[in-house]
PDB file of C-alpha atoms in Angstrom:
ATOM      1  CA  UNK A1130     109.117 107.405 122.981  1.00 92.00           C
ATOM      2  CA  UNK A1131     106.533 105.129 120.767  1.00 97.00           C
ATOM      3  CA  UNK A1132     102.866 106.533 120.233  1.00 98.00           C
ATOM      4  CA  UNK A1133     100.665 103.089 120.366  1.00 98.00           C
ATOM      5  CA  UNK A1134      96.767 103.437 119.231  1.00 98.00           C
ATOM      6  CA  UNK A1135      94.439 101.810 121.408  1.00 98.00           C
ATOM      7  CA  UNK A1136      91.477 100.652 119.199  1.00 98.00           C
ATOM      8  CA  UNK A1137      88.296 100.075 121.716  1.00 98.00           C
ATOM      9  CA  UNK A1138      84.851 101.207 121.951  1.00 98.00           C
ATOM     10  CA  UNK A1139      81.445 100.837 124.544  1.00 98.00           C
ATOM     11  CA  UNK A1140      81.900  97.658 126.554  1.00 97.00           C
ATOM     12  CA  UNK A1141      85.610  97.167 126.358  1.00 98.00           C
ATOM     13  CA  UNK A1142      86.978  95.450 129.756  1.00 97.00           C
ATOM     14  CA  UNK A1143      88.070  97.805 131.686  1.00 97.00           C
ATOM     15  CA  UNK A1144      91.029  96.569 132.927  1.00 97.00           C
ATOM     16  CA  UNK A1145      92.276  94.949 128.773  1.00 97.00           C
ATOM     17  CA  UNK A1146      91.900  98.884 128.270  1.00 98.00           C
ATOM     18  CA  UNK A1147      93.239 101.055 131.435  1.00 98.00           C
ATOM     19  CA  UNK A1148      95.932  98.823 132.331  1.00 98.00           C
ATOM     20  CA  UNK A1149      98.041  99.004 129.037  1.00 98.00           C
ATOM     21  CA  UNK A1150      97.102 102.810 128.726  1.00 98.00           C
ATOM     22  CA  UNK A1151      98.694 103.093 132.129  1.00 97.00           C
ATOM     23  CA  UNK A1152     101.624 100.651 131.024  1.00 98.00           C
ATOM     24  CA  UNK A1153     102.230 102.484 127.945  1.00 98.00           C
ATOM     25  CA  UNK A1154     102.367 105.936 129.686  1.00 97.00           C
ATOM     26  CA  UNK A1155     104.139 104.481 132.838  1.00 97.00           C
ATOM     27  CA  UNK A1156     107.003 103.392 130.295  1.00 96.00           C
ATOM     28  CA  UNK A1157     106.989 107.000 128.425  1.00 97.00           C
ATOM     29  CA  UNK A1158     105.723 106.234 125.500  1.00 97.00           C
ATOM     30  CA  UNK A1159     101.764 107.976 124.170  1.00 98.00           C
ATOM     31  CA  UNK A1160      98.664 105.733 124.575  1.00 98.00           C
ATOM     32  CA  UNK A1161      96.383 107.174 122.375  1.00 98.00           C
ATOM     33  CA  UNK A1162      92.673 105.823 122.670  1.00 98.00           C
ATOM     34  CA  UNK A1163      90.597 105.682 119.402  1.00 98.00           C
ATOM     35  CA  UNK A1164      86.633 104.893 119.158  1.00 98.00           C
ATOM     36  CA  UNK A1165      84.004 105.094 116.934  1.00 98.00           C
ATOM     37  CA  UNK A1166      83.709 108.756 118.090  1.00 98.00           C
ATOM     38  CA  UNK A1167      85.442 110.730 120.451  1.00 98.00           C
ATOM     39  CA  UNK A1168      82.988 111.094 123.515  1.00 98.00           C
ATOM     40  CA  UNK A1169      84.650 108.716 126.065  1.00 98.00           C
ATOM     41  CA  UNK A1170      83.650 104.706 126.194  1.00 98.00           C
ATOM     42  CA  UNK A1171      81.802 103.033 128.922  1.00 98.00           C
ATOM     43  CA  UNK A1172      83.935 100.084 129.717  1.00 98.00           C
ATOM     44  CA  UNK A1173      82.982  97.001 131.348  1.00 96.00           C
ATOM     45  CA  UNK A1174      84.029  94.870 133.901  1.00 94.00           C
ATOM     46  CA  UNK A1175      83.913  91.096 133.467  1.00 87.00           C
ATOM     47  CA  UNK A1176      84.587  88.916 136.537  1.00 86.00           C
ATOM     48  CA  UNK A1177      84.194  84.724 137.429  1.00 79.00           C
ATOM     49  CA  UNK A1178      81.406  84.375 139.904  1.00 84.00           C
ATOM     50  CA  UNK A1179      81.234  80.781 141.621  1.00 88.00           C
ATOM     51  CA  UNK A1180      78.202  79.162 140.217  1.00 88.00           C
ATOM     52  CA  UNK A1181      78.357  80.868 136.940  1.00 83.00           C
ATOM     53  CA  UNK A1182      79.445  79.331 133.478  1.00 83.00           C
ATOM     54  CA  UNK A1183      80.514  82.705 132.000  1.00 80.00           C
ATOM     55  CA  UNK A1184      81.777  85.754 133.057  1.00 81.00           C
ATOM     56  CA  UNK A1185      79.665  88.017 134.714  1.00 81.00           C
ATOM     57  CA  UNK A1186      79.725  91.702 133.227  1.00 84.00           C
ATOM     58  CA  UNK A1187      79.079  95.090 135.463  1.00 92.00           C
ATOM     59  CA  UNK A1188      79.092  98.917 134.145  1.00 88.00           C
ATOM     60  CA  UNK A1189      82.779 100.011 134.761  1.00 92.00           C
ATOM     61  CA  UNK A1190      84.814 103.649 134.655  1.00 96.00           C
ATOM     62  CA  UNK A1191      84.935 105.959 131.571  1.00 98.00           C
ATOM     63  CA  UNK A1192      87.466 105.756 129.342  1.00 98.00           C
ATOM     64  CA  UNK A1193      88.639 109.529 127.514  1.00 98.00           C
ATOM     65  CA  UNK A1194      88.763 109.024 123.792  1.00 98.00           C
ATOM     66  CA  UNK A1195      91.538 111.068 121.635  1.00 98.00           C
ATOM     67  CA  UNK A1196      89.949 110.388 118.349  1.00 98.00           C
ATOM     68  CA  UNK A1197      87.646 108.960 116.117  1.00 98.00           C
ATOM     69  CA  UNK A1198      88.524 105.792 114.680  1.00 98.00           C
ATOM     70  CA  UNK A1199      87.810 107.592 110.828  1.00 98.00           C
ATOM     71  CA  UNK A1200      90.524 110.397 112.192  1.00 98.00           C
ATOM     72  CA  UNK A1201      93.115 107.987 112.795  1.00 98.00           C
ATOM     73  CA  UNK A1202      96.326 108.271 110.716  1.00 98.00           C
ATOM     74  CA  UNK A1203      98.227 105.101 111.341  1.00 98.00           C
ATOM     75  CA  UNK A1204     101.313 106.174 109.644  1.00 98.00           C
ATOM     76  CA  UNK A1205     101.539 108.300 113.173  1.00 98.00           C
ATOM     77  CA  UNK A1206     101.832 105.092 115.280  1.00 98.00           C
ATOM     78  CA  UNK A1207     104.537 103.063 116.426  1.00 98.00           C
ATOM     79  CA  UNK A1208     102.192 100.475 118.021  1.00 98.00           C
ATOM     80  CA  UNK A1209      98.477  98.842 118.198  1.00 98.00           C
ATOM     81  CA  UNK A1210      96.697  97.272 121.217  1.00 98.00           C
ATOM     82  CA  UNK A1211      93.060  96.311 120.933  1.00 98.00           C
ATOM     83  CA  UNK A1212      91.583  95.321 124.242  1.00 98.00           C
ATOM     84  CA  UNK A1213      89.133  92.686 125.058  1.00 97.00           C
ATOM     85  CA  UNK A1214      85.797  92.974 126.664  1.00 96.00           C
ATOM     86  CA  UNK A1215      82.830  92.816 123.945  1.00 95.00           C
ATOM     87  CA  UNK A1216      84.167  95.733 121.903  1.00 98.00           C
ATOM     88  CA  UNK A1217      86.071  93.927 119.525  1.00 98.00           C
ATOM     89  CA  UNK A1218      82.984  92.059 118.108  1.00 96.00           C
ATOM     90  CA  UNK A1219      81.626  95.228 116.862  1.00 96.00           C
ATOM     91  CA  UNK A1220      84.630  97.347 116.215  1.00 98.00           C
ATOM     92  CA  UNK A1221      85.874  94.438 113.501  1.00 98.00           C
ATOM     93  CA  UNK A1222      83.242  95.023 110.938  1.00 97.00           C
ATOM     94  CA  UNK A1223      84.213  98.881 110.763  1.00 98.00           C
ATOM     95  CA  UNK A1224      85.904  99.750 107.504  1.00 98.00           C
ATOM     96  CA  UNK A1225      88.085 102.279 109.136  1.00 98.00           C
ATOM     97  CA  UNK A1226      89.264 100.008 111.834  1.00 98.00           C
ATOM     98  CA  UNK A1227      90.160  97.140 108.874  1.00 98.00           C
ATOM     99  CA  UNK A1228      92.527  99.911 107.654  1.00 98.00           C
ATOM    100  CA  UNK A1229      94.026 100.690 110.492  1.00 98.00           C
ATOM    101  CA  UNK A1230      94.585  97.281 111.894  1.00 98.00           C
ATOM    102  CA  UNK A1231      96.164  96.066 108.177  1.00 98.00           C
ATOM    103  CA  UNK A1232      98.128  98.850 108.019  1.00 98.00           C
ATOM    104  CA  UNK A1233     100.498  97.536 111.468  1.00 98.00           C
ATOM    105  CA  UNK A1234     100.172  94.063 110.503  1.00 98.00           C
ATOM    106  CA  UNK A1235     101.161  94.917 106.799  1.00 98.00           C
ATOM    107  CA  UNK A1236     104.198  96.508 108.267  1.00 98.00           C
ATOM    108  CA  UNK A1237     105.409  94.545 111.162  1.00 98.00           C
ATOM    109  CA  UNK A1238     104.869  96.681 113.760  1.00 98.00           C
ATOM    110  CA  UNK A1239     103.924  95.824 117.418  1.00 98.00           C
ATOM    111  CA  UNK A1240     100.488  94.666 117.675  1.00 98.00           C
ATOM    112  CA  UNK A1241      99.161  93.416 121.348  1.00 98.00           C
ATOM    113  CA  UNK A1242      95.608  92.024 121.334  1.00 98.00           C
ATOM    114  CA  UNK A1243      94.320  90.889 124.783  1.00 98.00           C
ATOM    115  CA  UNK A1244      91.262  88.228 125.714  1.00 98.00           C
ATOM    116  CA  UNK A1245      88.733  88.969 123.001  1.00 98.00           C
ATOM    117  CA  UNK A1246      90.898  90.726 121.237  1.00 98.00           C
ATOM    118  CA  UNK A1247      91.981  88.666 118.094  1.00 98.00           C
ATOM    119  CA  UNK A1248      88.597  89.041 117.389  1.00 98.00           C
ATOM    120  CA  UNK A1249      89.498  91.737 115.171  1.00 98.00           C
ATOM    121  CA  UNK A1250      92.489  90.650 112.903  1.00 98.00           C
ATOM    122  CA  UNK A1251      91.022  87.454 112.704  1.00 98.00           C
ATOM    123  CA  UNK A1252      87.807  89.417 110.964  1.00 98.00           C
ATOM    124  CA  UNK A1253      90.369  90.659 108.500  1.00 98.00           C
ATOM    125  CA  UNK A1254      92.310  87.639 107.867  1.00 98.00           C
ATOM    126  CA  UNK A1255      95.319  88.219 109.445  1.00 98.00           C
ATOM    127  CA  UNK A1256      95.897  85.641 111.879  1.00 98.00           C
ATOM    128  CA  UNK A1257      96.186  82.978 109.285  1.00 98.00           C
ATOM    129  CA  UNK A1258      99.624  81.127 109.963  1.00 98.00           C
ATOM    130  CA  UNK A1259     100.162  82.704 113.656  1.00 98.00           C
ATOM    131  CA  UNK A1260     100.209  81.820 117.013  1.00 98.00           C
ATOM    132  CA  UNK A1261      97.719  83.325 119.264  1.00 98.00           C
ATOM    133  CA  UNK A1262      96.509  83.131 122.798  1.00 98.00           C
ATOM    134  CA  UNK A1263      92.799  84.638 123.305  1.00 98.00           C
ATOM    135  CA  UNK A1264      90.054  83.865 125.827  1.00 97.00           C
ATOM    136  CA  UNK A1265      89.968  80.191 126.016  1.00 96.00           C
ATOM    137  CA  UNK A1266      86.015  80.232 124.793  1.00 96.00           C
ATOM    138  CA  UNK A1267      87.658  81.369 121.275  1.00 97.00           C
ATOM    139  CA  UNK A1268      89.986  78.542 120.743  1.00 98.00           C
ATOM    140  CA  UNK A1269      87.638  77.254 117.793  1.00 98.00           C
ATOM    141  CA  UNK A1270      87.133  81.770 116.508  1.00 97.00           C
ATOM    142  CA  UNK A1271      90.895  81.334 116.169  1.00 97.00           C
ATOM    143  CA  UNK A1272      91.382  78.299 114.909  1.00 98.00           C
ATOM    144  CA  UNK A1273      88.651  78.714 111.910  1.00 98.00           C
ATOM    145  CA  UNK A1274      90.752  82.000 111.431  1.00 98.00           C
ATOM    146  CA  UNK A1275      93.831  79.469 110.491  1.00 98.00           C
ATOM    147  CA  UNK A1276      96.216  80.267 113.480  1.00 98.00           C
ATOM    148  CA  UNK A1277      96.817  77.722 116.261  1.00 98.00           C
ATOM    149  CA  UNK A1278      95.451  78.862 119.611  1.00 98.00           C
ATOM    150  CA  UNK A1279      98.213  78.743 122.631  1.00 98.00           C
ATOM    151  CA  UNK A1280      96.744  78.784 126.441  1.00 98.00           C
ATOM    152  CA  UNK A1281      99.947  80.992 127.796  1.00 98.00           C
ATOM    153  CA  UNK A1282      99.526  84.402 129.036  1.00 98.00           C
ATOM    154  CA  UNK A1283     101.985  85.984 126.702  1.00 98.00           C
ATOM    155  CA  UNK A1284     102.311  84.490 123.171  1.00 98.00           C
ATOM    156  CA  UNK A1285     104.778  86.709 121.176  1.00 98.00           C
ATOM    157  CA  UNK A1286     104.747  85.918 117.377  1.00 98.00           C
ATOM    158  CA  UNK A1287     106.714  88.150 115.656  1.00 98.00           C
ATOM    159  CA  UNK A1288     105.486  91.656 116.508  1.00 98.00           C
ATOM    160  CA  UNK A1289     102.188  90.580 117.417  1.00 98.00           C
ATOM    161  CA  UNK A1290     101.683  89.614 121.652  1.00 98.00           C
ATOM    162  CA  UNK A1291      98.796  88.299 122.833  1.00 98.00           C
ATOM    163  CA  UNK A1292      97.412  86.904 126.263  1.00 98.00           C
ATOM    164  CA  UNK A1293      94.151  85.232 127.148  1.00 98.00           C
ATOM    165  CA  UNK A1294      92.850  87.933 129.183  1.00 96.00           C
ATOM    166  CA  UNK A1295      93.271  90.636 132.234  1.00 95.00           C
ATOM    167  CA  UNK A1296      94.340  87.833 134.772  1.00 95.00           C
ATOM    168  CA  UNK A1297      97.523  88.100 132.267  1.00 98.00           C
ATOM    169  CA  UNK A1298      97.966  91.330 132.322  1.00 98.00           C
ATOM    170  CA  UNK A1299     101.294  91.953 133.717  1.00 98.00           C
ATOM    171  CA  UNK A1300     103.344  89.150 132.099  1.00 98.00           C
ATOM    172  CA  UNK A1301     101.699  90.493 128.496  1.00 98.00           C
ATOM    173  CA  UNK A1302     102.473  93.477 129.222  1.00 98.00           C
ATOM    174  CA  UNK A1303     106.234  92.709 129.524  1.00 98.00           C
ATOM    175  CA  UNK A1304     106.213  90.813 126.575  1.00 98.00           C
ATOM    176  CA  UNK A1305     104.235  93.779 124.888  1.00 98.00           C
ATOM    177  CA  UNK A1306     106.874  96.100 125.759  1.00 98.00           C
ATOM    178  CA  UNK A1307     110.094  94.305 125.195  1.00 98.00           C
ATOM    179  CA  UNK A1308     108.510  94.147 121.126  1.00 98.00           C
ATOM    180  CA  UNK A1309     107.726  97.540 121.418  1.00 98.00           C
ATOM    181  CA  UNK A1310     111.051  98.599 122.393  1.00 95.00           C
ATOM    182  CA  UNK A1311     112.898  96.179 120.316  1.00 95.00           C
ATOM    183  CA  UNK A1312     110.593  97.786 117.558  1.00 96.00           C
ATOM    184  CA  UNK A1313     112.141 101.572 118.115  1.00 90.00           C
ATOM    185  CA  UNK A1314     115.772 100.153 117.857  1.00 81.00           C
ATOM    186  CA  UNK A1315     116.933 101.754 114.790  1.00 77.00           C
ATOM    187  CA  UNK A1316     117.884  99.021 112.430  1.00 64.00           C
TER     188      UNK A1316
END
């Protein structure tokens, strides 16, 4: 059984967040949900209303938080996922989350980002040289970050898996798992 972090926070889609934390546990392995503090996240959920030119955004469920993102050890992880939704703008310029997202990438270990997602380790630097699927709106985010954007819904580059948002969901989260698992074959 891996443990996988989720790193999210207030306005984090709802389904880039309950879906793999259902995945996750659904598989047997421990989604454990990280914030800036532990009282649980209001999530969001972003749809594509005819007549609009962006998503529309609505008040979704709660989402239980395990710890505080200053609590987290990452040596205790297996795995990363940071959902999409608005979250990861403001959860990128928090020094604890920089640690904790360098640490997996540093490492090799599993790392699935989803829509907005790559948001955060491009923040930090460490998409630079990768391939990377991500909401379509942040082909030119990604590309300024130095990796090359892909439109597929599951982009696997090394140990990192990315999709271009929750309309994705179940053919990233395949991908996600096969790396995951691959990841706790002892070498």
């Amino acid at each position: 059984m891996a443990r996988v972090l989720v790193l999210t926070a207030d306005a984090a889609e709802e389904l880039d967040s309950m879906y793999p934390v259902f995945r996750l546990r659904e598989g047997g392995h421990e989604a454990v949900v990280a914030a800036p503090t532990t009282r649980a996240v209001k999530l969001v959920v972003h749809d594509f209303e005819p007549g609009w030119d962006a998503y529309t955004e609505k008040p979704g469920h709660l989402l239980p938080v395990d710890l505080a993102f200053g609590d987290v050890d990452p040596e205790e992880y297996d795995g990363l996922v940071i959902p999409g939704g608005r979250a990861p703008e403001y959860i990128r310029t928090s020094p604890d989350v920089g640690r904790v997202v360098r640490h997996f990438f540093d490492r090799g270990l599993p790392v699935g980002t989803i829509c907005h997602g790559p948001q955060v380790p491009a923040a930090l630097g460490l998409l630079k040289g990768r391939r990377t699927a991500a909401f379509p709106p942040l082909r030119t985010d990604v590309e300024l970050a130095g990796a090359t954007f892909v439109d597929e819904p599951d982009v696997v580059d090394g140990a990192m898996v990315s999709c271009r948002g929750w309309p994705d969901l179940p053919l990233w989260s395949r991908a996600f798992m096969a790396v995951l698992e691959k990841s706790q074959i002892p070498a």
